[in-house]
Short mmCIF file of C-alpha atoms in Angstrom, two decimals:
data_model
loop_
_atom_site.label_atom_id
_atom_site.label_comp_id
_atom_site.label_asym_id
_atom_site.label_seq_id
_atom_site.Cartn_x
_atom_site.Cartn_y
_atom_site.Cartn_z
CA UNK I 1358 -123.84 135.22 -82.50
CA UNK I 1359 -119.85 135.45 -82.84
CA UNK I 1360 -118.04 132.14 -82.10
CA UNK I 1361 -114.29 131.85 -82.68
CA UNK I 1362 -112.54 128.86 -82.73
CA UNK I 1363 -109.26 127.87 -82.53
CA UNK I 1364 -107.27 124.88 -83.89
CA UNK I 1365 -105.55 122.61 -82.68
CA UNK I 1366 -106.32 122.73 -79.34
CA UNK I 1367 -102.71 121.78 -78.18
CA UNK I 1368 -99.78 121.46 -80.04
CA UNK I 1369 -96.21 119.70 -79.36
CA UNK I 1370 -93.21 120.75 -81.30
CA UNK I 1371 -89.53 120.46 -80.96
CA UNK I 1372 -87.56 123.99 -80.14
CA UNK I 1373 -86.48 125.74 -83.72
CA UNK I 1374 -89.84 124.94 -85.65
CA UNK I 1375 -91.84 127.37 -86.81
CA UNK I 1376 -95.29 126.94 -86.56
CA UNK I 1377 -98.87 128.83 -86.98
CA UNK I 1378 -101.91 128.84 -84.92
CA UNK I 1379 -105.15 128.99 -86.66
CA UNK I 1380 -108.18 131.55 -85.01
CA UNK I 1381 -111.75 131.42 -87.13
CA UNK I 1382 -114.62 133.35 -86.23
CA UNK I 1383 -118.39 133.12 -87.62
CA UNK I 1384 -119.33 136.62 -88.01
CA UNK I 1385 -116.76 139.13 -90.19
CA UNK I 1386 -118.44 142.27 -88.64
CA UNK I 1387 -115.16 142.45 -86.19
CA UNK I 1388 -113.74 145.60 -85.15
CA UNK I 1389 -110.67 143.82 -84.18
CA UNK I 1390 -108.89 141.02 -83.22
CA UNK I 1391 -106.51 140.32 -81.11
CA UNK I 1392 -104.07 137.29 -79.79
CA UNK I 1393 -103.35 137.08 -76.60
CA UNK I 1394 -101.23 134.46 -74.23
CA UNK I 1395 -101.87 132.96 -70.95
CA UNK I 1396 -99.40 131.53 -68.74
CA UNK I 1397 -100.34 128.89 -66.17
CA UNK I 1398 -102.48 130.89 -63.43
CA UNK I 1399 -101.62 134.11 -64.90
CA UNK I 1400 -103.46 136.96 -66.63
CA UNK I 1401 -103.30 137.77 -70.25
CA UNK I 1402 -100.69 138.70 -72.46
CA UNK I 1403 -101.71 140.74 -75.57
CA UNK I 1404 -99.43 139.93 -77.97
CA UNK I 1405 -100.73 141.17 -81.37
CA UNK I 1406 -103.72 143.63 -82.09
CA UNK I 1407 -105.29 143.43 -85.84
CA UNK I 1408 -107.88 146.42 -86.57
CA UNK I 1409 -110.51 145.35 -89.01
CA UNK I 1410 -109.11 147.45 -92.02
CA UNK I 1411 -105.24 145.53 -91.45
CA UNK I 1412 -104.22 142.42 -92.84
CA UNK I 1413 -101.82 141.74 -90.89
CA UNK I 1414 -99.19 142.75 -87.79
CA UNK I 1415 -95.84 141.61 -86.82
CA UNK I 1416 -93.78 141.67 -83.63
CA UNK I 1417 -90.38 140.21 -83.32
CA UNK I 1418 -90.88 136.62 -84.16
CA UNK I 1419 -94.63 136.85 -84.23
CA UNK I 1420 -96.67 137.82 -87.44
CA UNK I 1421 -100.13 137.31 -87.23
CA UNK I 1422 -102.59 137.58 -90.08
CA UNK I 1423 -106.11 138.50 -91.03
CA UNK I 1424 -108.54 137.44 -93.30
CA UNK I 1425 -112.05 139.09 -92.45
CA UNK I 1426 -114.09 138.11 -95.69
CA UNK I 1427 -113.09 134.14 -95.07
CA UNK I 1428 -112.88 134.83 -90.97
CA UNK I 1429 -109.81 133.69 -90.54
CA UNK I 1430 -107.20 134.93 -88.50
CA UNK I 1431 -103.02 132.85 -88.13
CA UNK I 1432 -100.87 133.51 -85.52
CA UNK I 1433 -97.17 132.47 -86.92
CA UNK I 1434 -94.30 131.88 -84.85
CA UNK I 1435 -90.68 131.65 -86.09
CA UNK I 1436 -87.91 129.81 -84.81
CA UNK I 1437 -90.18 128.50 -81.39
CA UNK I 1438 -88.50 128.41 -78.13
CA UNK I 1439 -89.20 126.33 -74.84
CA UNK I 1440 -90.26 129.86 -73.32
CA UNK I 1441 -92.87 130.31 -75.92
CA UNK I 1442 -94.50 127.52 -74.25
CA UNK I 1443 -98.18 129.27 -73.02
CA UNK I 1444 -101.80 128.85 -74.08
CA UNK I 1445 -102.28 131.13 -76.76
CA UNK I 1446 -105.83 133.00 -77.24
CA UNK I 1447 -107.49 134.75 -79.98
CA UNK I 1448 -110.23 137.08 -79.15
CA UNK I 1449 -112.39 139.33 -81.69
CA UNK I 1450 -113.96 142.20 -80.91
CA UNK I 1451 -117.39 142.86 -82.18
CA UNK I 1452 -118.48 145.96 -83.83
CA UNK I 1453 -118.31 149.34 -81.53
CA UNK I 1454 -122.76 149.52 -81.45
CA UNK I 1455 -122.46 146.18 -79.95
CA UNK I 1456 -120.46 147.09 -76.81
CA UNK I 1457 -117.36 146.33 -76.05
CA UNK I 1458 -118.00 142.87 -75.77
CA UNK I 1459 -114.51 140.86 -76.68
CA UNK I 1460 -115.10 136.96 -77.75
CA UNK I 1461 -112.48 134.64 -76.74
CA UNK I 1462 -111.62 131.31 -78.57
CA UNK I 1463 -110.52 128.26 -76.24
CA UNK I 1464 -107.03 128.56 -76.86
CA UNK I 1465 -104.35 126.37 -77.91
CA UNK I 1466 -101.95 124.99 -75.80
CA UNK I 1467 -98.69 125.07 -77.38
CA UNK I 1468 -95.39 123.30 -75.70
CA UNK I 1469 -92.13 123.86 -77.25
CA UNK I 1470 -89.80 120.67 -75.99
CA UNK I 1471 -86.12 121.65 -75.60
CA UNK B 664 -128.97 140.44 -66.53
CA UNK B 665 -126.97 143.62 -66.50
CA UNK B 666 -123.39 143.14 -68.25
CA UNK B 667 -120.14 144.98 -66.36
CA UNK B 668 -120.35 148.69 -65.73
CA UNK B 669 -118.26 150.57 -65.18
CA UNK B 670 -117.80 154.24 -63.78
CA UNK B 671 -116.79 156.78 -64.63
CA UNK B 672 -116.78 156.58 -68.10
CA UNK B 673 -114.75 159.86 -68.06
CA UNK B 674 -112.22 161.27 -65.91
CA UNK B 675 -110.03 163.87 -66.74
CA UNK B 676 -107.32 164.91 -64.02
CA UNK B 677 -104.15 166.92 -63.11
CA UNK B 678 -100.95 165.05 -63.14
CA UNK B 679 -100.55 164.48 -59.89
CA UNK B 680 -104.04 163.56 -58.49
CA UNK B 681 -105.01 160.52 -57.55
CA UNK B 682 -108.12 158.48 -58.94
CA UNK B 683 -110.87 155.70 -58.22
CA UNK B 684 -112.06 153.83 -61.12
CA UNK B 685 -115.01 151.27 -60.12
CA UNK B 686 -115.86 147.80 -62.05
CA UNK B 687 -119.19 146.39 -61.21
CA UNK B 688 -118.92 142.89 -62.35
CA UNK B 689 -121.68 140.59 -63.66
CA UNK B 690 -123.60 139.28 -60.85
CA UNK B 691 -122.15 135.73 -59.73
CA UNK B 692 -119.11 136.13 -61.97
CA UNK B 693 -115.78 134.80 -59.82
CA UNK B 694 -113.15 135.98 -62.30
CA UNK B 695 -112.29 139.95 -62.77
CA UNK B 696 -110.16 141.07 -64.59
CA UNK B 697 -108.89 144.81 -65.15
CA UNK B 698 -106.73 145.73 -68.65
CA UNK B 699 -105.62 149.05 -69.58
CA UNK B 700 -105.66 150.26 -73.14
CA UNK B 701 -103.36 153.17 -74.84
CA UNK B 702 -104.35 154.62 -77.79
CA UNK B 703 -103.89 152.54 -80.69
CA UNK B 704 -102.49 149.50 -78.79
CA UNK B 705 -103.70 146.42 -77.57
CA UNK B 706 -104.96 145.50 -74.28
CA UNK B 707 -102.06 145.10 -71.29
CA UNK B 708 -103.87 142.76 -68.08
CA UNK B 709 -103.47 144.75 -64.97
CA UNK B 710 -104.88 142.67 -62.34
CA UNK B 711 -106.78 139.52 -62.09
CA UNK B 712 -108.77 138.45 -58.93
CA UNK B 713 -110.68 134.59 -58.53
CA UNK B 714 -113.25 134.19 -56.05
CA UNK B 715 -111.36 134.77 -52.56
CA UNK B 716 -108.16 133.55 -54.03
CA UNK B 717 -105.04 136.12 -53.80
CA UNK B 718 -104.72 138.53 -56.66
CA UNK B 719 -102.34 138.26 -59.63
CA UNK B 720 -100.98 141.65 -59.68
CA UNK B 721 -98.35 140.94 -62.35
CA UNK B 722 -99.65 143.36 -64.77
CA UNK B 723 -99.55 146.20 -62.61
CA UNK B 724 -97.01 148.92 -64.08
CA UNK B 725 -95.62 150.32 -60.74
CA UNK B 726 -96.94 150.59 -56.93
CA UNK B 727 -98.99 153.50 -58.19
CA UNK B 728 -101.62 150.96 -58.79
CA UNK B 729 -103.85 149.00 -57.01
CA UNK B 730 -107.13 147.31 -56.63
CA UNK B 731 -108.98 145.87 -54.86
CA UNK B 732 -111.83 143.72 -54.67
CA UNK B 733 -114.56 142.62 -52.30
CA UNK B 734 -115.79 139.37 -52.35
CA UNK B 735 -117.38 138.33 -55.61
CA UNK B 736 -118.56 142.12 -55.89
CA UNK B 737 -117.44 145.61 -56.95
CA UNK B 738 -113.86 146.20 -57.90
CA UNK B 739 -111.64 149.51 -57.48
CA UNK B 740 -108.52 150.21 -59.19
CA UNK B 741 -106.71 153.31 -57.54
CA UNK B 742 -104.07 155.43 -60.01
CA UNK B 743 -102.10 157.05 -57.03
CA UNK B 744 -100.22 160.58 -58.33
CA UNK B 745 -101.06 160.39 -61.92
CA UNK B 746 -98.94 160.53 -64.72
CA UNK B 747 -99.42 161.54 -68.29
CA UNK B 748 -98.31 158.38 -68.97
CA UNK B 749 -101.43 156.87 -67.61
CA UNK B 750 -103.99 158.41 -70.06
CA UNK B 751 -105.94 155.18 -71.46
CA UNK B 752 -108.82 153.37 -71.30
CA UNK B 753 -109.28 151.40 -68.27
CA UNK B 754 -111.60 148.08 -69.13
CA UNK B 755 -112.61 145.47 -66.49
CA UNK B 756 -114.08 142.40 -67.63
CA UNK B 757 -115.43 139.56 -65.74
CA UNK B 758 -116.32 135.62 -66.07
CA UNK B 759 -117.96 132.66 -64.81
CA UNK B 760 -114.26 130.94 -65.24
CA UNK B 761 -113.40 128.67 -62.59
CA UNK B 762 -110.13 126.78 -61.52
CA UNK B 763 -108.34 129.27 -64.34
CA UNK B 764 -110.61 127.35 -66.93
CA UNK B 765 -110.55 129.73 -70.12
CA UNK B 766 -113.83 128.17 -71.67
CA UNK B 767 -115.72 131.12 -70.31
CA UNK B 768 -116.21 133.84 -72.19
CA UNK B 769 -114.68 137.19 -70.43
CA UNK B 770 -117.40 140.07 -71.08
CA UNK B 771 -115.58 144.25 -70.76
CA UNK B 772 -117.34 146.52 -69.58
CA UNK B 773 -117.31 149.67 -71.23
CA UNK B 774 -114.21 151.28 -69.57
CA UNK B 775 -113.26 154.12 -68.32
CA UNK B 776 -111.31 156.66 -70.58
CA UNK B 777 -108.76 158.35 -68.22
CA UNK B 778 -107.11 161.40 -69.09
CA UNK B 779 -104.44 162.83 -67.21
CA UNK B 780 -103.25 166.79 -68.25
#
């Protein structure tokens, strides 16, 4: 059974750090993965989309990265900004003979103080 | 129980037509959500409905779209005059989630893949 995890569960830094967001999952059979952020009572945002065979993707100040054989996945943002502030939400997709069934970690909750 | 289905899992169309695309949620799931997926890109949220709560129709790309949603029940999104632009997998996924709680895990049905000539 897939399981993906995601640490730290919240994070607090001050605007103009970079930081990374860590995503681990249990089984490396993914056919994707993909981060995602969540505003307060809104939908989700896809921000980055890995396929299995990449190692890693960037957009603007986002690069995010992916280890399959260890099951690792780090979301790295440069240069952080108060609107940055969102839960952020990695989700792997398992392998297409499974369904599309997409597997969601808890999040982490980042604030970026001004 | 039966995961989300979805129907149809095919539609092809003329520009210009306008479509139903039906999400049958997991029974007793409050949360449904409906994404839309281009070829090769990552999933963009559409529309988000919880319990009898309004909508969050932030995701939707122009008045073109709607949906709609019954109760805890079947969902509809309608494409009205189709573009090309629209061609893409339409998913719907749906959770136990409560209060916005993200703890639940969201389970897709298996979309439908729209194309629009």
């Amino acid at each position: 059974k897939q399981e993906v995890t995601q640490i730290p569960a919240a994070l607090s830094v001050p605007e103009g750090e970079n930081l990374v967001l860590n995503c681990s999952f249990t089984d490396s059979a993914i056919y994707n993965l993909q981060w995602f952020r969540q505003d307060p009572g809104k939908g989700l945002t896809s921000l980055l989309l890995i396929q299995s065979s990449q190692r890693e993707q960037t957009s603007g100040r986002l690069n995010a990265s992916l280890d399959k054989s260890s099951g690792r996945s780090t979301l790295y943002i440069a240069a952080s900004q108060p609107g940055d502030s969102a839960t952020y939400l990695c989700a792997v997709r398992t392998v297409p003979t499974g369904g599309f069934k997409t597997i969601f970690g808890a999040g982490t909750r980042l604030f970026v103080k001004a | 129980g039966a995961g989300v289905s979805q129907s149809p899992s095919n539609k092809v169309t003329e520009k210009g037509k306008d479509v139903e695309l039906r999400c049958d949620p997991i029974s007793g799931h409050t949360a449904l959500y409906w994404y839309r997926q281009r070829l090769g890109q990552g999933l963009e949220f559409l529309i988000y409905f919880q319990g009898n709560s309004a909508p969050d129709k932030s995701g939707l790309p122009s008045d073109r779209f709607s949906a709609e949603r019954t109760g805890e029940s079947v969902s509809t999104l309608t494409i009205q005059r189709t573009q090309q632009e629209d061609s893409a997998v339409y998913l719907c996924a749906s959770s136990s989630s409560r209060g916005g709680s993200l703890q639940e895990t969201q389970y897709f049905g298996p979309g439908t893949r729209l194309l629009v000539l």
